CSV table of C-alpha atoms and ligand atoms in Angstrom, one decimal:
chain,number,residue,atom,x,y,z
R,1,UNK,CA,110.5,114.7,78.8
R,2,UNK,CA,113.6,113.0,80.5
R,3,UNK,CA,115.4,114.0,83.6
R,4,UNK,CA,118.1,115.4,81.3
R,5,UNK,CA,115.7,118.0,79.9
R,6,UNK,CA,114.5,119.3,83.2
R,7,UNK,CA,116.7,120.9,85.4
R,8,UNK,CA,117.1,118.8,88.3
R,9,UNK,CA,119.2,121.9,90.4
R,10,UNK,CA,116.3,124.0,89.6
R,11,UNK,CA,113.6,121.8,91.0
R,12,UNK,CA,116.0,121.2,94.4
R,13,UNK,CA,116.3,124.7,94.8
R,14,UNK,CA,111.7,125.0,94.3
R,15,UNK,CA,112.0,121.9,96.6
R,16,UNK,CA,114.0,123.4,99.2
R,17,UNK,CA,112.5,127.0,99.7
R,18,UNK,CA,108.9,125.8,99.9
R,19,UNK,CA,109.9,122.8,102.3
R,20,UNK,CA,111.3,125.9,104.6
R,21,UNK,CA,108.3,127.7,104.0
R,22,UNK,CA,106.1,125.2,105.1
R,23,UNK,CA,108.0,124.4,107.8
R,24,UNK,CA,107.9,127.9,109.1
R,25,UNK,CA,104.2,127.5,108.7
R,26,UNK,CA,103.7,124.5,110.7
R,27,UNK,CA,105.5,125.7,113.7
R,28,UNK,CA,103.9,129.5,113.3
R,29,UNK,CA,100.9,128.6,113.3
R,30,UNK,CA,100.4,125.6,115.4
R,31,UNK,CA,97.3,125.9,117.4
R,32,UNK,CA,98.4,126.1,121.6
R,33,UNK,CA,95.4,123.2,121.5
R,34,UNK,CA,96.0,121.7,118.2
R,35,UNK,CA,93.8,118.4,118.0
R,36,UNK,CA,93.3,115.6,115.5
R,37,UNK,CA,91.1,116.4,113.0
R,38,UNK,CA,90.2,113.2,111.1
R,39,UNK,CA,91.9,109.9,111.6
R,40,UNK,CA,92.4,107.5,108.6
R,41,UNK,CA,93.5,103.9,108.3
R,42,UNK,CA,93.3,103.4,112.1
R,43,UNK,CA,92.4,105.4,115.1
R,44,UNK,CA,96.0,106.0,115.6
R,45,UNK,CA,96.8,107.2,112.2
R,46,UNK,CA,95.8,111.0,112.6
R,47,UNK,CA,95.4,113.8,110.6
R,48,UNK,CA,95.7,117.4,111.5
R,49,UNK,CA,95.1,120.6,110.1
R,50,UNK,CA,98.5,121.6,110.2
R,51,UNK,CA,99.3,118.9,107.8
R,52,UNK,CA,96.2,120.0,105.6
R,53,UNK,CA,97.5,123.7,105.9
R,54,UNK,CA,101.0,122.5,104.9
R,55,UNK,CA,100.2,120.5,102.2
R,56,UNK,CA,97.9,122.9,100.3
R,57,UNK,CA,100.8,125.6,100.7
R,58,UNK,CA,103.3,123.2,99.2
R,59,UNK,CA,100.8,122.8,96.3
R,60,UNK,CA,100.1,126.6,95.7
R,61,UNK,CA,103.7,127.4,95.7
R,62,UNK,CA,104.9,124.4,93.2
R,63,UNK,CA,101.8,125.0,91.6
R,64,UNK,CA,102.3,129.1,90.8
R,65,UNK,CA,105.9,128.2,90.0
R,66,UNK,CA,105.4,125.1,88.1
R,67,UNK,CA,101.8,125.1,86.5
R,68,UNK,CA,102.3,121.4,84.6
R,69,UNK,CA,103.7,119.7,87.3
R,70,UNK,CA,102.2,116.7,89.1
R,71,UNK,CA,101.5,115.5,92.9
R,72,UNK,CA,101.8,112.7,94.8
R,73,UNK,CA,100.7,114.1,98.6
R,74,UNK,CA,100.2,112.1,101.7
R,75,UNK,CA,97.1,114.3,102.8
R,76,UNK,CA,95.3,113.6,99.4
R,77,UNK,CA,97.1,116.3,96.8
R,78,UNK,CA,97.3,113.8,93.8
R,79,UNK,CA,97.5,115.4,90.0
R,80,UNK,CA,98.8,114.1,87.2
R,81,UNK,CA,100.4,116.7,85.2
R,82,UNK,CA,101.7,117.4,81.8
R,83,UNK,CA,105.3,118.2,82.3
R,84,UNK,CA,106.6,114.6,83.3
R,85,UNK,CA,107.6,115.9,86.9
R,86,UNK,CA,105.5,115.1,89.8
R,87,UNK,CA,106.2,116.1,93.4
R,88,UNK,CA,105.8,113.7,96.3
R,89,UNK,CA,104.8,115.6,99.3
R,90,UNK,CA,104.8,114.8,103.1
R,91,UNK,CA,103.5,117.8,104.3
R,92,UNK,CA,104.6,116.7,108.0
R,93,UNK,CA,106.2,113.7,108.2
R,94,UNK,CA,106.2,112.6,111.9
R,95,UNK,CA,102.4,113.2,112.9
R,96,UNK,CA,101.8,111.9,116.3
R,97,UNK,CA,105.3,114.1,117.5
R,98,UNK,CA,103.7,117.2,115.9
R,99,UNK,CA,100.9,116.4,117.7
R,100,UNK,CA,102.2,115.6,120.9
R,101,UNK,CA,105.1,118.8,120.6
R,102,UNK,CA,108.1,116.2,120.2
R,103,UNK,CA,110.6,118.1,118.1
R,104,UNK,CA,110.9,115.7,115.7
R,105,UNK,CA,108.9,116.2,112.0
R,106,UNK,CA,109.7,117.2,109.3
R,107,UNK,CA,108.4,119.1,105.9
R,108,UNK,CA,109.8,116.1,103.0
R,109,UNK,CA,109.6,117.4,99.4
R,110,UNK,CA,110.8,115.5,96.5
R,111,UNK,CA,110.8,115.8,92.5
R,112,UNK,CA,110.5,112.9,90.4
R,113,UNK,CA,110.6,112.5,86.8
R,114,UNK,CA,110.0,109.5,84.7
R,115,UNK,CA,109.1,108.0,88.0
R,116,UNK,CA,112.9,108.8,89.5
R,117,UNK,CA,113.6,110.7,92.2
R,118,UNK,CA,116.4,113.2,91.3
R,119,UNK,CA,115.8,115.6,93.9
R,120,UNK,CA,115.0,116.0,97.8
R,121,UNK,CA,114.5,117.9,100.6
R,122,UNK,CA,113.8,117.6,104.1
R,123,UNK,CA,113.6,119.8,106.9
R,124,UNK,CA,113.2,119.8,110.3
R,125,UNK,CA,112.2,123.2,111.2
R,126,UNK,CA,112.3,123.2,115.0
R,127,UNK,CA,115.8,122.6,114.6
R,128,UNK,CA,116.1,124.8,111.3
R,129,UNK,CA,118.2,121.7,109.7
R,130,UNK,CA,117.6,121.4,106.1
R,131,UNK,CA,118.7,117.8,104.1
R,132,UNK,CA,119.1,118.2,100.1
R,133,UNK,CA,120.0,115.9,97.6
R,134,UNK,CA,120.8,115.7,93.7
R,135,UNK,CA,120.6,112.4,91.9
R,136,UNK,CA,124.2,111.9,90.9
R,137,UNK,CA,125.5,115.0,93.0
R,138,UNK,CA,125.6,114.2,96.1
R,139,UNK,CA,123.5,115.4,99.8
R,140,UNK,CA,123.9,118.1,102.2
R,141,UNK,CA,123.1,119.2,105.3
R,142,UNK,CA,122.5,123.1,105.5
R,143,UNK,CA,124.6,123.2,102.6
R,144,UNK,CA,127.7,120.8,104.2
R,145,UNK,CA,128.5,117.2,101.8
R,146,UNK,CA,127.6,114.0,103.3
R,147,UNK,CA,129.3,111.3,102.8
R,148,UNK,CA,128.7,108.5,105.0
R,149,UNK,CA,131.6,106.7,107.1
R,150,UNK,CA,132.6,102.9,107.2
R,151,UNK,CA,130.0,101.7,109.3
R,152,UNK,CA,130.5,99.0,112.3
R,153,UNK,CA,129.7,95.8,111.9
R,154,UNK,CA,125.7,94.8,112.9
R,155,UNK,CA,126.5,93.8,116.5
R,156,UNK,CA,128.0,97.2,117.3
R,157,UNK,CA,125.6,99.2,115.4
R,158,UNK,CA,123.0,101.6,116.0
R,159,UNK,CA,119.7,100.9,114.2
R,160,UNK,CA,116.6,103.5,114.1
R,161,UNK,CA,113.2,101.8,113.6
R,162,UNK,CA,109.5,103.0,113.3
R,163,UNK,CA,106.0,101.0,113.2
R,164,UNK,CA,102.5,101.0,111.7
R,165,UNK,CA,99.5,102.6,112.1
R,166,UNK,CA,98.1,99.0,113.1
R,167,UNK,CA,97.8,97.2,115.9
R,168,UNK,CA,98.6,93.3,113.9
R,169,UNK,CA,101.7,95.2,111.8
R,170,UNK,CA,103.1,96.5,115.0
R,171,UNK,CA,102.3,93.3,116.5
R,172,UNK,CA,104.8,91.1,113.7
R,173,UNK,CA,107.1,94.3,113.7
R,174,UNK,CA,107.7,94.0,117.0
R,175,UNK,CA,108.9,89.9,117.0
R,176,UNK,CA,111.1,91.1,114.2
R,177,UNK,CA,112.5,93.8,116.6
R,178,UNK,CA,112.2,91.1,119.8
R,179,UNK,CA,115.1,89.1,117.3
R,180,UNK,CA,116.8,92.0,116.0
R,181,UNK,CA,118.1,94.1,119.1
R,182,UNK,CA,120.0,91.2,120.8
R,183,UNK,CA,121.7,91.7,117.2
R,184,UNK,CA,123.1,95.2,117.4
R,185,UNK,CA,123.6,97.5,119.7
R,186,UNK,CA,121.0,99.7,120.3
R,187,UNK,CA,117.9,100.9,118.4
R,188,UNK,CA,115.8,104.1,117.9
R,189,UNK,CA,112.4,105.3,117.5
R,190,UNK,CA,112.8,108.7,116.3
R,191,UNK,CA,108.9,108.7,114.5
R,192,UNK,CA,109.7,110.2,111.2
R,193,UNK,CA,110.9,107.9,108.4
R,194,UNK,CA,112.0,111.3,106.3
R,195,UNK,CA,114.5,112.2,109.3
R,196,UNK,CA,115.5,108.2,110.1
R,197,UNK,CA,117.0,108.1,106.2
R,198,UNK,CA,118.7,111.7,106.9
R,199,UNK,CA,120.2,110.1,110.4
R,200,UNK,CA,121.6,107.5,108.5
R,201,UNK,CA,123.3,110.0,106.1
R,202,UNK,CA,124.6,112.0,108.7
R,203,UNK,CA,125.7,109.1,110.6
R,204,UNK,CA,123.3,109.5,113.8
R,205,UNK,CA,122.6,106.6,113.3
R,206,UNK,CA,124.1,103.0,111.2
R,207,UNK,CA,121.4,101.7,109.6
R,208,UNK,CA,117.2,102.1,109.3
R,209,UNK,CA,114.5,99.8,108.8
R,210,UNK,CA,110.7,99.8,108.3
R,211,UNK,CA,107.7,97.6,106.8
R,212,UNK,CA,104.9,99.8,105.5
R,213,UNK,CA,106.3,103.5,104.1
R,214,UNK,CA,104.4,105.2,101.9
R,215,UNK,CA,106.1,106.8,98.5
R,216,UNK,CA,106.0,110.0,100.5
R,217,UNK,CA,107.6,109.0,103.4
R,218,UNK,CA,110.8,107.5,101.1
R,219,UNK,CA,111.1,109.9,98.5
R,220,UNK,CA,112.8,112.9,99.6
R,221,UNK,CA,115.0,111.0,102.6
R,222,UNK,CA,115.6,107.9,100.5
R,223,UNK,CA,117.7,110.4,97.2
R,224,UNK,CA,119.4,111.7,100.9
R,225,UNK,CA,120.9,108.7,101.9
R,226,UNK,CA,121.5,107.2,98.5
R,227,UNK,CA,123.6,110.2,97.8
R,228,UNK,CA,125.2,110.3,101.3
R,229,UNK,CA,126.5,106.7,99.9
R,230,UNK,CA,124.5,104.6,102.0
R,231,UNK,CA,122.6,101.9,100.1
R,232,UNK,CA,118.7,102.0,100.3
R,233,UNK,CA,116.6,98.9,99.4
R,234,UNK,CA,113.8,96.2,100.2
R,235,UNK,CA,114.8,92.4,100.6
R,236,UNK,CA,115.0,89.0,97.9
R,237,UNK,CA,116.5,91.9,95.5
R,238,UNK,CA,113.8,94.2,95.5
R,239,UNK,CA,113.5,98.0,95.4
R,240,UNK,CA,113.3,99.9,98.8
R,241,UNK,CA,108.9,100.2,99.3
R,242,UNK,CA,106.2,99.3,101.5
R,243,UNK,CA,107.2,95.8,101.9
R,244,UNK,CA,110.4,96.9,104.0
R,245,UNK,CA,113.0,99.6,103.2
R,246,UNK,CA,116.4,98.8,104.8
R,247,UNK,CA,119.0,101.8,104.4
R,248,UNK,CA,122.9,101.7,105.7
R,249,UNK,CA,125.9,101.4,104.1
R,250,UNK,CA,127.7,98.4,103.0
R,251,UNK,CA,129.3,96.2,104.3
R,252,UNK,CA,126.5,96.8,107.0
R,253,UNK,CA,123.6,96.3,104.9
R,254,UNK,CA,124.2,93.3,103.4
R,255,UNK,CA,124.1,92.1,107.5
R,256,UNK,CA,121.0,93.6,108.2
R,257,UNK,CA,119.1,92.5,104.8
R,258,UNK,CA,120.4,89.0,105.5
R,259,UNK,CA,119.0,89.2,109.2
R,260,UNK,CA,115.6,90.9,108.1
R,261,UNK,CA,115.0,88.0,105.4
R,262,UNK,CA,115.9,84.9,107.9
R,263,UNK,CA,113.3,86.8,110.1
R,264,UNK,CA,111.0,87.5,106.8
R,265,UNK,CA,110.3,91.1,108.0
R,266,UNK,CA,109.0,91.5,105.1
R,267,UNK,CA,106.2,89.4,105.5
R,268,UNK,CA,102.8,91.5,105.8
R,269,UNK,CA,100.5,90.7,108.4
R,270,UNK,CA,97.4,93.2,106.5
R,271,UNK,CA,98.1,91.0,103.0
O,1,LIG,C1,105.2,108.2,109.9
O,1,LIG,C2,106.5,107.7,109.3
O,1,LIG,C3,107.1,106.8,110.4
O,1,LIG,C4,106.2,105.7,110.8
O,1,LIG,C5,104.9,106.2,111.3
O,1,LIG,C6,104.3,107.1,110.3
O,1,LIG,P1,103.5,110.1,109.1
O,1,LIG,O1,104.6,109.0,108.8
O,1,LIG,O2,107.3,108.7,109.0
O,1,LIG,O3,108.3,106.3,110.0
O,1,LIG,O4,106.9,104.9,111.8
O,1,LIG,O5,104.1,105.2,111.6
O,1,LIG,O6,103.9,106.4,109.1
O,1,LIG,O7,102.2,109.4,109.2
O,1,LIG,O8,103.8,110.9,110.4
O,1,LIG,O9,103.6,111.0,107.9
């Protein structure tokens, strides 16, 4: 089955209903005391019901809709399915916020077939905002085009950034950020990589970086950004992924990939 065959509108519009749904869930129903419940590849790197809750919602719903389909979840949902569409699920993208009440996560839901992305959503649902994209259509925020502007050059631009879960990445990705920010002219740490790509396509911000993202982090806010017209890639050439993803639009992020590879940001500290 090729992207062609499957409706790509159809899935957006599965996509975008259950990413609401979920979101409503996650802010209903967050526990006054909500605590971590399991931690995973460091102490820091947490885990909480909500996202459990979330994530097997998102599954039910995709699931009743969509019997054949695959998943690709950050909380564990992984199936392969039989209809050459898998979904790749970040059931709250932006963790430690959620658990610390900082308004800024977000339910990230995206469609893949043949291993491409060709649709997206993200939504913040404290703020009710909701990011779509179609491969080759274009991205939206609730329902307005994107289409990012001319950005400024890198000394008079605004970068968002995010770290590890640990303690030696965050130590190397902060002398890459000890080089970079007498380079531009500010950064942000907004703690969700899903909304960082969306700020880009909505112009909050220039231009994103960040070493270690998983699939599920990318998916979803990486079609948003591509289709806002903002380029979204890795360094030496290679695809956006967990070595780095760098997202802005050019001329700006040929700048920043040349600054990130004199600085080897891409160089991983847990290899
Ligand atoms: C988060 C990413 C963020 C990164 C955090 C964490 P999570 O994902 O969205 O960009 O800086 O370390 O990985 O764990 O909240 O889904």
């Amino acid at each position: 089955m090729t992207a062609t065959e499957v409706d790509a509108a159809d899935l957006l519009a599965l996509a975008e209903q259950v990413a609401r749904e979920a979101g409503r869930l996650v802010v209903a129903d967050r526990p006054r005391d909500l605590q971590v419940a399991a931690t995973k590849t460091t102490a820091t790197d947490i885990v909480t019901e909500m996202d459990r809750r979330s994530e097997q919602l998102v599954v039910d719903r995709i699931s009743a809709a969509r019997p054949d389909d695959g998943f690709l979840g950050e909380e564990g949902a992984a199936r392969a399915g039989t209809s050459g569409v898998t979904w790749v699920v970040d059931p709250i993208d932006g963790t430690v916020n959620y658990l610390y009440g900082i308004p800024a996560y977000a339910v990230s839901i995206a469609a893949s077939v043949d291993g491409q992305v060709v649709a997206g959503a993200v939504v913040n649902p404290v703020h009710g905002e909701t990011w779509t994209a179609l491969r080759g259509e274009g991205a939206w925020l609730d329902g307005q085009r994107l289409r990012i502007s001319a950005p400024p050059p890198l000394h008079l631009a605004l970068v968002a950034t995010g770290f590890g879960y640990d303690a030696r990445r965050r130590a190397r990705q902060a002398d890459v950020l000890g080089q970079v920010l007498p380079r531009v002219r500010d950064v942000r740490r907004f703690g969700a990589a899903s909304l960082d790509l969306c700020a880009v396509a909505c112009g909050r911000v220039d231009a994103y970086y960040e070493q270690g993202l998983k699939p599920w982090d990318l998916a979803a806010g990486g079609l948003v950004a591509t289709e806002a017209g903002a380029t979204v890639t890795g360094l030496r050439g290679r695809v956006a992924g967990e070595d780095l993803v760098v997202a802005a639009g050019p001329p700006l992020v040929t700048e920043l990939v040349g600054l990130l590879e004199e600085l080897d940001a891409d160089s991983d500290p847990l290899a």
